[in-house]
Amino acid sequence: MSTVAGGPMRLPRAFIAGLLLFWLGMPAPGAAVEPALVEALRAGGYVLYFRHAATEWSQADRRQDSGWESCAPAEMRQLSDAGRDTARRVGEAMRRLRIPVARVLTSEFCRTLETARLLNLGPVETHRGLVNTTHAQHAGGVESLARRARALLATVPPAGSNTVLVSHGNVFMLVSDRRPVEAGAVVLRPDGSGGFEVIAHVAPEEWLALADRQ
């Protein structure tokens, strides 16, 4: 027990009540993906920004000016086997949830391109506006990359569908203060006026858990 000047420390009742409210109000695991959100995604109009799946951290990005799209582990960091499995399972969960996807855009890095293909949500297109910030010079510099990424996030998808972007954690940090987890998605709603609202951060296991409840 904590003590003050040799006696037991008495916490103010208001402080204790606040802690209880905080604990009771904390969302349970999976709360970010409630059925209402899935129903909204089924109606379309959202952008889902995925960070690539888990990678082999024993590998390193060794190419800068050329060859940085390489899928060779000796040249660029690639997905791990666990990351590949997660990407497949997340894509399967989204298909089971019947979330319509009109476009899938990805960074040209092999680890993002492979993640997008393993999600298997539709034809995959590469976009320079999603390149890793470590290689921002290929998108005209960091400020240019931030503008291009923001424009993609603010683009309203075709009616009745959604857009999936697969990129890097550091790119999303150019427009937000929270980095997505590996293979995690940020759900955003474009406002039609060049802006967007962050609706939810969805971890891979949350997609899987919700699909299992269908």
PDB file of C-alpha atoms in Angstrom:
ATOM      1  CA  MET A   1       0.000   0.000   0.000  1.00  0.00           C
ATOM      2  CA  SER A   2       1.259   3.492  -0.810  1.00  0.00           C
ATOM      3  CA  THR A   3       1.839   5.735   2.188  1.00  0.00           C
ATOM      4  CA  VAL A   4       2.282   9.424   2.827  1.00  0.00           C
ATOM      5  CA  ALA A   5       4.316  10.530   5.860  1.00  0.00           C
ATOM      6  CA  GLY A   6       4.095   7.068   7.355  1.00  0.00           C
ATOM      7  CA  GLY A   7       0.330   6.664   6.942  1.00  0.00           C
ATOM      8  CA  PRO A   8      -1.864   5.201   4.223  1.00  0.00           C
ATOM      9  CA  MET A   9      -2.336   7.462   1.194  1.00  0.00           C
ATOM     10  CA  ARG A  10      -5.976   8.454   0.657  1.00  0.00           C
ATOM     11  CA  LEU A  11      -6.982   9.021  -2.939  1.00  0.00           C
ATOM     12  CA  PRO A  12      -9.744  11.564  -3.619  1.00  0.00           C
ATOM     13  CA  ARG A  13     -13.097   9.955  -4.369  1.00  0.00           C
ATOM     14  CA  ALA A  14     -13.391  11.924  -7.596  1.00  0.00           C
ATOM     15  CA  PHE A  15     -10.059  10.529  -8.761  1.00  0.00           C
ATOM     16  CA  ILE A  16     -11.141   6.963  -7.984  1.00  0.00           C
ATOM     17  CA  ALA A  17     -14.466   7.505  -9.749  1.00  0.00           C
ATOM     18  CA  GLY A  18     -12.655   8.855 -12.774  1.00  0.00           C
ATOM     19  CA  LEU A  19     -10.430   5.799 -12.928  1.00  0.00           C
ATOM     20  CA  LEU A  20     -13.464   3.514 -12.772  1.00  0.00           C
ATOM     21  CA  LEU A  21     -15.159   5.393 -15.586  1.00  0.00           C
ATOM     22  CA  PHE A  22     -11.972   5.178 -17.626  1.00  0.00           C
ATOM     23  CA  TRP A  23     -11.644   1.433 -17.103  1.00  0.00           C
ATOM     24  CA  LEU A  24     -15.330   0.785 -17.775  1.00  0.00           C
ATOM     25  CA  GLY A  25     -15.247   2.950 -20.864  1.00  0.00           C
ATOM     26  CA  MET A  26     -12.218   1.333 -22.444  1.00  0.00           C
ATOM     27  CA  PRO A  27     -13.152  -0.565 -25.625  1.00  0.00           C
ATOM     28  CA  ALA A  28     -12.767  -4.312 -25.587  1.00  0.00           C
ATOM     29  CA  PRO A  29     -10.417  -5.924 -28.110  1.00  0.00           C
ATOM     30  CA  GLY A  30     -12.108  -5.854 -31.504  1.00  0.00           C
ATOM     31  CA  ALA A  31     -14.317  -2.890 -30.590  1.00  0.00           C
ATOM     32  CA  ALA A  32     -12.843  -0.844 -33.455  1.00  0.00           C
ATOM     33  CA  VAL A  33     -14.613  -3.106 -35.942  1.00  0.00           C
ATOM     34  CA  GLU A  34     -18.205  -3.204 -34.792  1.00  0.00           C
ATOM     35  CA  PRO A  35     -20.952  -4.499 -37.098  1.00  0.00           C
ATOM     36  CA  ALA A  36     -22.073  -0.920 -37.770  1.00  0.00           C
ATOM     37  CA  LEU A  37     -18.671  -0.135 -39.281  1.00  0.00           C
ATOM     38  CA  VAL A  38     -18.801  -3.232 -41.463  1.00  0.00           C
ATOM     39  CA  GLU A  39     -22.269  -2.253 -42.681  1.00  0.00           C
ATOM     40  CA  ALA A  40     -20.946   1.209 -43.518  1.00  0.00           C
ATOM     41  CA  LEU A  41     -18.031  -0.299 -45.445  1.00  0.00           C
ATOM     42  CA  ARG A  42     -20.441  -2.511 -47.362  1.00  0.00           C
ATOM     43  CA  ALA A  43     -22.238   0.637 -48.511  1.00  0.00           C
ATOM     44  CA  GLY A  44     -18.945   2.080 -49.787  1.00  0.00           C
ATOM     45  CA  GLY A  45     -17.416   5.530 -49.682  1.00  0.00           C
ATOM     46  CA  TYR A  46     -14.320   4.776 -47.588  1.00  0.00           C
ATOM     47  CA  VAL A  47     -10.571   4.573 -48.029  1.00  0.00           C
ATOM     48  CA  LEU A  48      -8.754   1.752 -46.221  1.00  0.00           C
ATOM     49  CA  TYR A  49      -5.074   2.506 -45.701  1.00  0.00           C
ATOM     50  CA  PHE A  50      -3.099  -0.668 -44.980  1.00  0.00           C
ATOM     51  CA  ARG A  51       0.449  -0.782 -43.723  1.00  0.00           C
ATOM     52  CA  HIS A  52       2.345  -3.677 -45.299  1.00  0.00           C
ATOM     53  CA  ALA A  53       2.448  -6.935 -43.347  1.00  0.00           C
ATOM     54  CA  ALA A  54       5.299  -8.047 -41.062  1.00  0.00           C
ATOM     55  CA  THR A  55       8.787  -8.147 -42.561  1.00  0.00           C
ATOM     56  CA  GLU A  56      12.164  -9.777 -42.001  1.00  0.00           C
ATOM     57  CA  TRP A  57      14.016  -7.254 -39.848  1.00  0.00           C
ATOM     58  CA  SER A  58      17.271  -9.132 -40.408  1.00  0.00           C
ATOM     59  CA  GLN A  59      17.094  -7.671 -43.933  1.00  0.00           C
ATOM     60  CA  ALA A  60      17.678  -4.031 -44.873  1.00  0.00           C
ATOM     61  CA  ASP A  61      16.791  -1.586 -47.633  1.00  0.00           C
ATOM     62  CA  ARG A  62      20.119  -1.257 -49.451  1.00  0.00           C
ATOM     63  CA  ARG A  63      18.978   0.364 -52.697  1.00  0.00           C
ATOM     64  CA  GLN A  64      18.190   4.082 -52.964  1.00  0.00           C
ATOM     65  CA  ASP A  65      18.526   5.589 -56.413  1.00  0.00           C
ATOM     66  CA  SER A  66      17.710   2.493 -58.447  1.00  0.00           C
ATOM     67  CA  GLY A  67      16.611  -1.068 -57.844  1.00  0.00           C
ATOM     68  CA  TRP A  68      14.573  -0.173 -54.759  1.00  0.00           C
ATOM     69  CA  GLU A  69      11.566  -2.031 -56.223  1.00  0.00           C
ATOM     70  CA  SER A  70      13.607  -5.252 -55.948  1.00  0.00           C
ATOM     71  CA  CYS A  71      12.107  -8.362 -54.366  1.00  0.00           C
ATOM     72  CA  ALA A  72      15.572  -9.736 -53.568  1.00  0.00           C
ATOM     73  CA  PRO A  73      16.124 -10.103 -49.794  1.00  0.00           C
ATOM     74  CA  ALA A  74      19.785  -9.149 -50.243  1.00  0.00           C
ATOM     75  CA  GLU A  75      18.733  -5.760 -51.623  1.00  0.00           C
ATOM     76  CA  MET A  76      15.479  -4.753 -49.909  1.00  0.00           C
ATOM     77  CA  ARG A  77      13.554  -5.826 -46.805  1.00  0.00           C
ATOM     78  CA  GLN A  78      10.810  -8.310 -47.688  1.00  0.00           C
ATOM     79  CA  LEU A  79       7.771  -9.831 -46.006  1.00  0.00           C
ATOM     80  CA  SER A  80       8.295 -12.610 -43.507  1.00  0.00           C
ATOM     81  CA  ASP A  81       6.407 -15.889 -43.833  1.00  0.00           C
ATOM     82  CA  ALA A  82       4.250 -14.819 -40.879  1.00  0.00           C
ATOM     83  CA  GLY A  83       3.519 -11.521 -42.623  1.00  0.00           C
ATOM     84  CA  ARG A  84       2.460 -13.302 -45.797  1.00  0.00           C
ATOM     85  CA  ASP A  85       0.126 -15.554 -43.828  1.00  0.00           C
ATOM     86  CA  THR A  86      -1.428 -12.568 -42.046  1.00  0.00           C
ATOM     87  CA  ALA A  87      -2.036 -10.719 -45.314  1.00  0.00           C
ATOM     88  CA  ARG A  88      -3.770 -13.758 -46.806  1.00  0.00           C
ATOM     89  CA  ARG A  89      -5.977 -14.183 -43.736  1.00  0.00           C
ATOM     90  CA  VAL A  90      -6.938 -10.501 -43.556  1.00  0.00           C
ATOM     91  CA  GLY A  91      -7.911 -10.515 -47.223  1.00  0.00           C
ATOM     92  CA  GLU A  92      -9.961 -13.663 -46.731  1.00  0.00           C
ATOM     93  CA  ALA A  93     -11.719 -12.068 -43.740  1.00  0.00           C
ATOM     94  CA  MET A  94     -12.595  -8.967 -45.753  1.00  0.00           C
ATOM     95  CA  ARG A  95     -14.009 -11.088 -48.551  1.00  0.00           C
ATOM     96  CA  ARG A  96     -16.086 -13.033 -46.034  1.00  0.00           C
ATOM     97  CA  LEU A  97     -17.347  -9.706 -44.689  1.00  0.00           C
ATOM     98  CA  ARG A  98     -18.385  -8.776 -48.257  1.00  0.00           C
ATOM     99  CA  ILE A  99     -16.628  -5.409 -48.238  1.00  0.00           C
ATOM    100  CA  PRO A 100     -16.609  -4.102 -51.834  1.00  0.00           C
ATOM    101  CA  VAL A 101     -13.318  -2.750 -53.189  1.00  0.00           C
ATOM    102  CA  ALA A 102     -13.089  -0.844 -56.468  1.00  0.00           C
ATOM    103  CA  ARG A 103      -9.368  -0.020 -56.539  1.00  0.00           C
ATOM    104  CA  VAL A 104      -6.214  -1.292 -54.860  1.00  0.00           C
ATOM    105  CA  LEU A 105      -3.237   1.081 -54.998  1.00  0.00           C
ATOM    106  CA  THR A 106       0.161   0.289 -53.536  1.00  0.00           C
ATOM    107  CA  SER A 107       3.677   1.578 -53.095  1.00  0.00           C
ATOM    108  CA  GLU A 108       6.188   0.169 -55.563  1.00  0.00           C
ATOM    109  CA  PHE A 109       8.184  -1.470 -52.758  1.00  0.00           C
ATOM    110  CA  CYS A 110       8.016  -5.244 -53.063  1.00  0.00           C
ATOM    111  CA  ARG A 111       6.779  -5.714 -49.490  1.00  0.00           C
ATOM    112  CA  THR A 112       3.751  -3.476 -50.104  1.00  0.00           C
ATOM    113  CA  LEU A 113       3.064  -4.871 -53.560  1.00  0.00           C
ATOM    114  CA  GLU A 114       3.179  -8.421 -52.211  1.00  0.00           C
ATOM    115  CA  THR A 115       0.904  -7.490 -49.303  1.00  0.00           C
ATOM    116  CA  ALA A 116      -1.635  -6.043 -51.740  1.00  0.00           C
ATOM    117  CA  ARG A 117      -1.533  -9.141 -53.922  1.00  0.00           C
ATOM    118  CA  LEU A 118      -1.907 -11.466 -50.942  1.00  0.00           C
ATOM    119  CA  LEU A 119      -4.911  -9.484 -49.686  1.00  0.00           C
ATOM    120  CA  ASN A 120      -6.438 -10.447 -53.052  1.00  0.00           C
ATOM    121  CA  LEU A 121      -9.079  -7.720 -53.039  1.00  0.00           C
ATOM    122  CA  GLY A 122      -8.804  -6.792 -56.709  1.00  0.00           C
ATOM    123  CA  PRO A 123      -6.340  -5.786 -59.440  1.00  0.00           C
ATOM    124  CA  VAL A 124      -3.295  -4.014 -57.983  1.00  0.00           C
ATOM    125  CA  GLU A 125      -1.884  -0.732 -59.295  1.00  0.00           C
ATOM    126  CA  THR A 126       1.311   0.933 -58.086  1.00  0.00           C
ATOM    127  CA  HIS A 127       1.322   4.636 -57.214  1.00  0.00           C
ATOM    128  CA  ARG A 128       4.369   6.826 -56.586  1.00  0.00           C
ATOM    129  CA  GLY A 129       2.376   8.811 -54.017  1.00  0.00           C
ATOM    130  CA  LEU A 130       2.626   5.851 -51.626  1.00  0.00           C
ATOM    131  CA  VAL A 131       6.405   5.317 -51.747  1.00  0.00           C
ATOM    132  CA  ASN A 132       8.318   4.959 -48.471  1.00  0.00           C
ATOM    133  CA  THR A 133       9.403   8.310 -47.005  1.00  0.00           C
ATOM    134  CA  THR A 134      12.988   6.988 -46.992  1.00  0.00           C
ATOM    135  CA  HIS A 135      12.767   7.167 -50.785  1.00  0.00           C
ATOM    136  CA  ALA A 136      10.669  10.338 -51.004  1.00  0.00           C
ATOM    137  CA  GLN A 137      13.048  11.801 -53.584  1.00  0.00           C
ATOM    138  CA  HIS A 138      11.336   9.551 -56.131  1.00  0.00           C
ATOM    139  CA  ALA A 139       8.052  11.374 -55.410  1.00  0.00           C
ATOM    140  CA  GLY A 140       9.521  14.878 -55.546  1.00  0.00           C
ATOM    141  CA  GLY A 141      10.565  15.081 -51.895  1.00  0.00           C
ATOM    142  CA  VAL A 142       8.820  14.632 -48.549  1.00  0.00           C
ATOM    143  CA  GLU A 143       6.464  17.615 -48.928  1.00  0.00           C
ATOM    144  CA  SER A 144       5.390  16.443 -52.370  1.00  0.00           C
ATOM    145  CA  LEU A 145       4.907  12.905 -51.074  1.00  0.00           C
ATOM    146  CA  ALA A 146       2.745  14.192 -48.211  1.00  0.00           C
ATOM    147  CA  ARG A 147       0.545  16.138 -50.650  1.00  0.00           C
ATOM    148  CA  ARG A 148       0.173  13.160 -52.945  1.00  0.00           C
ATOM    149  CA  ALA A 149      -0.642  10.779 -50.089  1.00  0.00           C
ATOM    150  CA  ARG A 150      -3.162  13.228 -48.638  1.00  0.00           C
ATOM    151  CA  ALA A 151      -4.814  13.569 -52.049  1.00  0.00           C
ATOM    152  CA  LEU A 152      -5.220   9.787 -52.289  1.00  0.00           C
ATOM    153  CA  LEU A 153      -6.746   9.629 -48.809  1.00  0.00           C
ATOM    154  CA  ALA A 154      -9.181  12.408 -49.716  1.00  0.00           C
ATOM    155  CA  THR A 155     -10.312  10.891 -53.029  1.00  0.00           C
ATOM    156  CA  VAL A 156     -13.918   9.701 -52.872  1.00  0.00           C
ATOM    157  CA  PRO A 157     -14.218   6.083 -54.111  1.00  0.00           C
ATOM    158  CA  PRO A 158     -16.671   5.066 -56.842  1.00  0.00           C
ATOM    159  CA  ALA A 159     -20.259   4.870 -55.614  1.00  0.00           C
ATOM    160  CA  GLY A 160     -21.014   1.749 -53.624  1.00  0.00           C
ATOM    161  CA  SER A 161     -17.397   0.724 -53.180  1.00  0.00           C
ATOM    162  CA  ASN A 162     -14.162   1.467 -51.319  1.00  0.00           C
ATOM    163  CA  THR A 163     -10.519   2.120 -52.144  1.00  0.00           C
ATOM    164  CA  VAL A 164      -7.653   0.161 -50.592  1.00  0.00           C
ATOM    165  CA  LEU A 165      -4.203   1.746 -50.289  1.00  0.00           C
ATOM    166  CA  VAL A 166      -1.205  -0.356 -49.231  1.00  0.00           C
ATOM    167  CA  SER A 167       1.817   1.621 -48.120  1.00  0.00           C
ATOM    168  CA  HIS A 168       4.190   2.195 -45.198  1.00  0.00           C
ATOM    169  CA  GLY A 169       3.722   3.293 -41.608  1.00  0.00           C
ATOM    170  CA  ASN A 170       5.911   6.352 -42.063  1.00  0.00           C
ATOM    171  CA  VAL A 171       3.861   7.628 -45.008  1.00  0.00           C
ATOM    172  CA  PHE A 172       0.700   7.713 -42.906  1.00  0.00           C
ATOM    173  CA  MET A 173       2.649   9.571 -40.226  1.00  0.00           C
ATOM    174  CA  LEU A 174       3.013  12.436 -42.719  1.00  0.00           C
ATOM    175  CA  VAL A 175      -0.713  13.125 -42.371  1.00  0.00           C
ATOM    176  CA  SER A 176      -1.488  11.753 -38.905  1.00  0.00           C
ATOM    177  CA  ASP A 177       0.082  11.256 -35.486  1.00  0.00           C
ATOM    178  CA  ARG A 178      -0.615   7.522 -35.212  1.00  0.00           C
ATOM    179  CA  ARG A 179       1.259   4.801 -37.071  1.00  0.00           C
ATOM    180  CA  PRO A 180      -0.776   1.807 -38.282  1.00  0.00           C
ATOM    181  CA  VAL A 181       0.322  -1.611 -37.037  1.00  0.00           C
ATOM    182  CA  GLU A 182       1.770  -4.085 -39.536  1.00  0.00           C
ATOM    183  CA  ALA A 183      -1.030  -5.417 -41.758  1.00  0.00           C
ATOM    184  CA  GLY A 184      -3.363  -3.064 -39.908  1.00  0.00           C
ATOM    185  CA  ALA A 185      -5.764  -0.709 -41.652  1.00  0.00           C
ATOM    186  CA  VAL A 186      -6.924   2.830 -41.036  1.00  0.00           C
ATOM    187  CA  VAL A 187     -10.487   3.443 -42.184  1.00  0.00           C
ATOM    188  CA  LEU A 188     -11.002   6.974 -43.506  1.00  0.00           C
ATOM    189  CA  ARG A 189     -14.011   8.782 -44.925  1.00  0.00           C
ATOM    190  CA  PRO A 190     -13.260  11.396 -47.620  1.00  0.00           C
ATOM    191  CA  ASP A 191     -15.471  14.467 -47.219  1.00  0.00           C
ATOM    192  CA  GLY A 192     -15.673  15.344 -50.910  1.00  0.00           C
ATOM    193  CA  SER A 193     -13.981  18.693 -50.319  1.00  0.00           C
ATOM    194  CA  GLY A 194     -10.355  17.618 -50.273  1.00  0.00           C
ATOM    195  CA  GLY A 195     -10.328  16.397 -46.683  1.00  0.00           C
ATOM    196  CA  PHE A 196     -10.992  13.187 -44.790  1.00  0.00           C
ATOM    197  CA  GLU A 197     -11.934  11.862 -41.368  1.00  0.00           C
ATOM    198  CA  VAL A 198     -10.232   8.965 -39.587  1.00  0.00           C
ATOM    199  CA  ILE A 199     -12.993   6.566 -38.566  1.00  0.00           C
ATOM    200  CA  ALA A 200     -11.084   3.638 -37.043  1.00  0.00           C
ATOM    201  CA  HIS A 201      -7.763   1.837 -36.727  1.00  0.00           C
ATOM    202  CA  VAL A 202      -8.274  -1.868 -37.356  1.00  0.00           C
ATOM    203  CA  ALA A 203      -5.705  -4.480 -36.332  1.00  0.00           C
ATOM    204  CA  PRO A 204      -5.424  -7.704 -38.362  1.00  0.00           C
ATOM    205  CA  GLU A 205      -6.876  -9.854 -35.592  1.00  0.00           C
ATOM    206  CA  GLU A 206      -9.941  -7.599 -35.425  1.00  0.00           C
ATOM    207  CA  TRP A 207     -10.852  -8.324 -39.045  1.00  0.00           C
ATOM    208  CA  LEU A 208     -10.399 -12.042 -38.368  1.00  0.00           C
ATOM    209  CA  ALA A 209     -12.491 -11.994 -35.196  1.00  0.00           C
ATOM    210  CA  LEU A 210     -15.345 -10.135 -36.833  1.00  0.00           C
ATOM    211  CA  ALA A 211     -15.372 -12.435 -39.854  1.00  0.00           C
ATOM    212  CA  ASP A 212     -15.563 -15.423 -37.507  1.00  0.00           C
ATOM    213  CA  ARG A 213     -18.730 -13.932 -35.998  1.00  0.00           C
ATOM    214  CA  GLN A 214     -20.529 -13.759 -39.347  1.00  0.00           C
TER     215      GLN A 214
END
